[in-house]
Coordinates of C-alpha atoms and ligand atoms in Angstrom, one line a residue:
M1 CA 119.4 113.0 132.9
S2 CA 118.0 109.5 133.4
R3 CA 114.7 108.4 131.9
I4 CA 112.0 107.7 134.4
S5 CA 109.1 105.2 134.0
Y6 CA 106.2 104.2 136.1
V7 CA 105.9 100.5 137.0
N8 CA 103.1 99.3 139.3
G9 CA 103.0 102.3 141.7
M10 CA 106.7 103.2 141.5
Y11 CA 108.8 105.7 139.5
C12 CA 111.9 103.8 138.4
D13 CA 115.0 104.4 136.3
H14 CA 113.9 103.3 132.9
K15 CA 116.7 100.8 132.5
D16 CA 115.8 99.1 135.7
S17 CA 112.0 99.0 135.0
L18 CA 111.0 95.4 134.9
V19 CA 108.0 93.1 135.0
H20 CA 107.9 89.4 135.8
I21 CA 108.4 86.7 133.2
E22 CA 105.0 85.3 133.9
D23 CA 103.2 88.5 133.3
R24 CA 100.2 87.6 131.1
G25 CA 101.1 90.4 128.7
Y26 CA 104.4 88.7 128.0
Q27 CA 102.8 85.2 127.7
F28 CA 99.4 85.8 126.2
A29 CA 99.3 89.4 125.0
D30 CA 96.5 89.6 127.6
G31 CA 96.4 93.4 128.0
V32 CA 95.6 96.7 126.5
Y33 CA 97.4 100.0 125.9
E34 CA 97.1 103.6 124.9
V35 CA 99.5 106.1 123.3
F36 CA 99.0 109.8 124.1
G37 CA 100.7 112.5 122.1
V38 CA 102.3 115.4 124.0
I39 CA 102.7 118.9 122.4
N40 CA 104.4 121.7 124.4
K41 CA 104.2 119.7 127.6
K42 CA 100.4 119.2 127.2
I43 CA 98.6 115.9 126.5
I44 CA 96.6 115.8 123.3
D45 CA 93.0 114.7 123.6
Y46 CA 93.5 113.1 127.0
H47 CA 89.8 112.4 127.6
G48 CA 89.4 110.6 124.3
H49 CA 92.4 108.4 125.0
I50 CA 91.5 107.6 128.6
N51 CA 87.9 106.8 127.6
R52 CA 89.1 104.5 124.9
L53 CA 91.4 102.8 127.4
Y54 CA 88.4 102.2 129.7
R55 CA 86.5 100.7 126.8
S56 CA 89.4 98.4 125.9
L57 CA 89.6 97.3 129.6
E58 CA 85.9 96.6 129.7
E59 CA 86.0 94.6 126.5
I60 CA 88.7 92.3 127.9
R61 CA 87.0 92.2 131.3
L62 CA 89.8 93.8 133.2
K63 CA 89.3 96.3 136.0
S64 CA 91.4 99.4 136.1
P65 CA 94.1 99.0 138.7
I66 CA 94.0 102.7 139.6
S67 CA 91.3 105.4 139.5
K68 CA 90.6 107.5 136.5
S69 CA 92.1 110.7 138.0
S70 CA 95.3 108.8 139.0
Y71 CA 96.2 108.2 135.3
L72 CA 96.3 111.9 134.6
Y73 CA 98.4 112.5 137.7
H74 CA 101.0 109.9 136.8
I75 CA 101.1 110.9 133.1
Q76 CA 101.7 114.6 134.1
R77 CA 104.4 113.5 136.6
L78 CA 106.2 111.6 133.9
I79 CA 106.0 114.5 131.5
F80 CA 107.6 116.6 134.2
K81 CA 110.2 114.1 135.4
N82 CA 111.3 113.3 131.8
R83 CA 111.2 116.9 130.7
I84 CA 109.0 116.0 127.8
V85 CA 108.2 119.0 125.5
D86 CA 107.0 117.2 122.4
G87 CA 106.7 113.5 122.7
L88 CA 104.5 110.5 123.6
I89 CA 103.3 108.6 126.6
Y90 CA 102.9 104.8 126.3
L91 CA 100.6 103.2 128.9
Q92 CA 100.0 99.5 129.2
I93 CA 97.8 97.4 131.5
T94 CA 98.0 93.6 131.5
R95 CA 96.0 91.1 133.6
G96 CA 99.1 90.7 135.8
V97 CA 101.4 88.0 136.9
A98 CA 100.2 84.4 137.5
S99 CA 101.2 80.8 136.8
R100 CA 100.6 80.2 133.1
D101 CA 97.0 79.1 132.5
F102 CA 94.7 80.4 129.7
K103 CA 91.8 81.1 132.0
F104 CA 91.7 84.3 134.0
P105 CA 93.7 83.9 137.2
K106 CA 91.9 84.5 140.5
N107 CA 93.1 87.4 142.8
C108 CA 95.5 88.7 140.2
K109 CA 96.7 92.3 140.3
P110 CA 96.9 94.0 136.9
S111 CA 100.3 95.3 135.9
L112 CA 100.4 99.0 134.9
V113 CA 103.4 100.4 133.1
I114 CA 103.7 104.0 131.8
T115 CA 106.7 105.3 129.8
A116 CA 107.4 108.7 128.3
K117 CA 109.5 109.6 125.3
N118 CA 110.7 112.8 123.7
L119 CA 110.1 113.2 120.0
L120 CA 112.0 115.5 117.7
T121 CA 109.6 118.0 116.2
N122 CA 112.1 118.3 113.2
E123 CA 111.6 114.7 112.3
Y124 CA 107.8 115.1 112.0
E125 CA 108.2 118.4 110.1
N126 CA 110.7 116.8 107.7
S127 CA 108.4 113.8 107.1
F128 CA 105.4 116.1 106.6
K129 CA 107.2 118.1 103.9
K130 CA 108.2 115.0 102.0
G131 CA 105.2 112.9 102.7
I132 CA 105.5 109.2 103.4
K133 CA 105.3 106.0 101.3
V134 CA 102.8 103.2 102.0
K135 CA 102.8 99.6 101.1
T136 CA 99.6 97.6 101.0
V137 CA 99.6 94.2 102.7
K138 CA 96.9 91.6 103.6
D139 CA 95.1 92.4 106.9
L140 CA 95.9 89.3 109.0
R141 CA 94.7 90.6 112.3
W142 CA 92.0 89.2 114.6
K143 CA 88.3 90.2 114.4
R144 CA 88.3 92.7 117.4
V145 CA 90.9 95.3 116.4
D146 CA 88.5 97.9 117.8
I147 CA 90.0 96.9 121.2
K148 CA 93.5 98.4 121.6
T149 CA 95.2 95.2 122.7
I150 CA 98.9 94.5 123.0
N151 CA 98.5 91.6 120.5
L152 CA 100.4 93.3 117.8
L153 CA 102.2 90.6 115.8
A154 CA 100.3 91.1 112.6
P155 CA 100.9 94.9 112.6
V156 CA 104.6 94.2 113.5
L157 CA 104.9 92.0 110.4
A158 CA 103.0 94.5 108.2
K159 CA 105.2 97.4 109.3
Q160 CA 108.3 95.3 108.7
D161 CA 107.0 94.4 105.2
A162 CA 106.6 98.2 104.6
A163 CA 110.1 98.9 105.9
D164 CA 111.6 96.2 103.7
S165 CA 110.2 98.1 100.7
K166 CA 111.5 101.5 102.0
C167 CA 107.9 102.5 103.0
Q168 CA 107.0 104.1 106.4
E169 CA 103.5 102.6 106.8
S170 CA 101.5 99.7 105.5
W171 CA 97.8 99.8 104.6
L172 CA 95.9 96.6 105.5
I173 CA 93.7 95.1 102.8
D174 CA 90.6 93.1 103.9
E175 CA 89.3 90.0 102.1
D176 CA 87.1 92.1 99.8
G177 CA 90.1 94.3 98.7
F178 CA 89.2 97.3 100.8
V179 CA 91.7 99.2 103.1
T180 CA 90.8 98.7 106.7
E181 CA 93.5 101.1 108.2
G182 CA 97.2 101.5 108.6
S183 CA 99.2 99.0 110.7
S184 CA 99.4 101.8 113.4
S185 CA 97.3 104.6 111.9
T186 CA 94.0 105.6 110.2
A187 CA 94.0 105.7 106.4
W188 CA 92.4 108.5 104.3
I189 CA 92.2 109.4 100.6
L190 CA 91.1 112.6 99.0
K191 CA 89.1 112.5 95.7
K192 CA 87.4 115.5 94.1
N193 CA 87.9 117.6 97.3
T194 CA 86.2 115.0 99.5
L195 CA 88.1 113.1 102.1
Y196 CA 87.3 109.4 102.5
T197 CA 88.0 107.1 105.5
T198 CA 86.8 103.7 106.5
P199 CA 83.6 103.7 108.7
L200 CA 83.9 102.5 112.3
S201 CA 83.4 98.8 113.0
N202 CA 85.2 96.0 114.8
S203 CA 87.6 95.9 111.9
I204 CA 89.3 99.2 112.7
L205 CA 90.5 101.1 115.8
N206 CA 88.4 104.1 116.6
G207 CA 91.2 106.6 116.2
I208 CA 91.2 109.6 118.5
T209 CA 93.1 111.6 115.9
R210 CA 90.5 110.5 113.4
K211 CA 87.8 111.8 115.7
S212 CA 89.5 115.2 116.2
L213 CA 90.2 115.6 112.5
I214 CA 86.5 114.9 111.7
K215 CA 85.6 117.6 114.3
G216 CA 87.9 120.0 112.5
L217 CA 86.6 119.1 109.1
K218 CA 83.0 119.8 110.2
K219 CA 84.0 123.1 111.8
N220 CA 85.7 124.2 108.6
K221 CA 83.0 122.9 106.3
L222 CA 85.4 120.6 104.5
K223 CA 83.8 117.6 102.8
F224 CA 84.3 114.1 104.1
I225 CA 82.6 110.7 103.8
E226 CA 83.1 107.6 106.0
K227 CA 83.2 105.0 103.1
K228 CA 85.5 102.1 102.3
F229 CA 88.0 102.5 99.5
N230 CA 90.1 100.0 97.5
I231 CA 93.3 99.9 95.5
K232 CA 91.5 101.3 92.4
D233 CA 90.3 104.3 94.4
I234 CA 93.8 104.9 95.8
K235 CA 95.2 104.8 92.2
Y236 CA 92.9 107.7 91.2
A237 CA 93.1 109.6 94.5
D238 CA 94.3 113.3 94.4
E239 CA 95.9 113.1 97.9
A240 CA 96.2 110.6 100.7
F241 CA 97.0 110.8 104.5
I242 CA 97.5 108.8 107.6
T243 CA 96.5 110.0 111.1
S244 CA 97.6 108.9 114.5
A245 CA 98.4 110.3 118.0
T246 CA 102.1 110.7 117.1
Q247 CA 101.9 111.4 113.4
Y248 CA 99.0 113.8 113.6
V249 CA 98.0 114.3 110.0
M250 CA 100.7 113.0 107.7
P251 CA 100.5 113.1 103.9
V252 CA 101.1 110.0 101.8
V253 CA 102.8 110.5 98.4
R254 CA 103.1 106.9 97.2
V255 CA 101.1 103.7 97.7
D256 CA 102.8 100.6 96.2
N257 CA 103.8 101.7 92.7
F258 CA 101.3 104.5 92.4
K259 CA 102.2 108.1 92.8
I260 CA 99.5 110.0 94.7
G261 CA 98.7 113.1 92.8
N262 CA 102.0 114.3 91.3
G263 CA 104.0 112.4 94.0
K264 CA 104.4 115.5 96.2
I265 CA 102.3 116.6 99.1
G266 CA 99.1 118.2 98.0
K267 CA 97.4 121.5 98.8
Y268 CA 95.1 119.9 101.4
A269 CA 97.9 118.6 103.7
D270 CA 98.3 121.9 105.5
I271 CA 94.5 122.6 105.5
F272 CA 93.8 119.2 107.2
R273 CA 96.6 119.5 109.6
K274 CA 95.5 122.9 110.7
A275 CA 91.9 121.8 111.0
Y276 CA 93.1 118.9 113.3
M277 CA 95.3 121.2 115.4
E278 CA 92.4 123.6 115.9
A279 CA 90.1 120.7 117.0
I280 CA 92.4 119.0 119.6
Q281 CA 92.0 119.5 123.3
L282 CA 95.2 120.0 125.4
T283 CA 95.3 119.0 129.1
Ligands
PMP301 N1 94.7 102.2 113.8 C1 95.6 101.5 114.4 C2 95.6 100.0 114.1 C3 96.5 102.1 115.3 O1 97.4 101.3 116.0 C4 96.4 103.5 115.6 C5 97.4 104.1 116.5 N2 97.1 103.9 117.8 C6 95.4 104.2 114.9 C7 94.6 103.6 114.1 C8 95.3 105.7 115.2 O2 94.7 105.9 116.5 P1 95.0 107.2 117.3 O3 94.6 108.3 116.3 O4 94.1 107.1 118.4 O5 96.4 107.2 117.6

């Protein structure tokens, strides 16, 4: 079965899905994106992700190329055409194709690309059981990472740094020594039965998984605080986690040279994952 992608109004064989060399995404990273998780053929927190996409578009002053309801239609078509059971949808909008010039081009049609990918549930479960390792690196990103732009060079380098140290994620450290977030996830630590995560600002992405987990924590009366934490806090943490659309809630068992807790996943991992899974909306 061939993989099908959506490119500017057409469903194409994935290997023949192309955009022009003067697409502004390619030349300037002038675009935004979203990643939707899919569980059992259903989209997780569709409305949260699509609303964040519209916010990102507004922040870079780009008009959506299609109507809001059309996104859902095309995403569901791709889930069906690619026989996605558990997987992800990647959606990217750039300012379009134009002769290279920094200023916004006139009369330019935005490019819209949507791809779908199956993920192996086993892989997630295996990672969850073992927990992942994290490396801390300097946060070198620009000052508006609350916008989900395709300008991802700093996270690419951070993730590679982590991989070079046999870690699965990097936590980004700001100039005052605090963790902002992961290179592609939200960061959390647990201390004395209270879960900590960085408060929302322009320095982090407003994670949709973060939002649903918080909803689940409130519902289950689990304690949490939106408060910055630093390396010292991590060192004395009882448990740690990352969250993202594709990793859901994933326990962290090591950060740099520090074992978290006893170096194995802790008792809250399942509790938080359950709270998250109960809080999500499926479309
Ligand atoms: N922060 C960053 C920098 C990310 O790239 C992601 C993944 N999109 C997240 C946080 C988590 O966001 P979400 O839960 O919406 O996937």
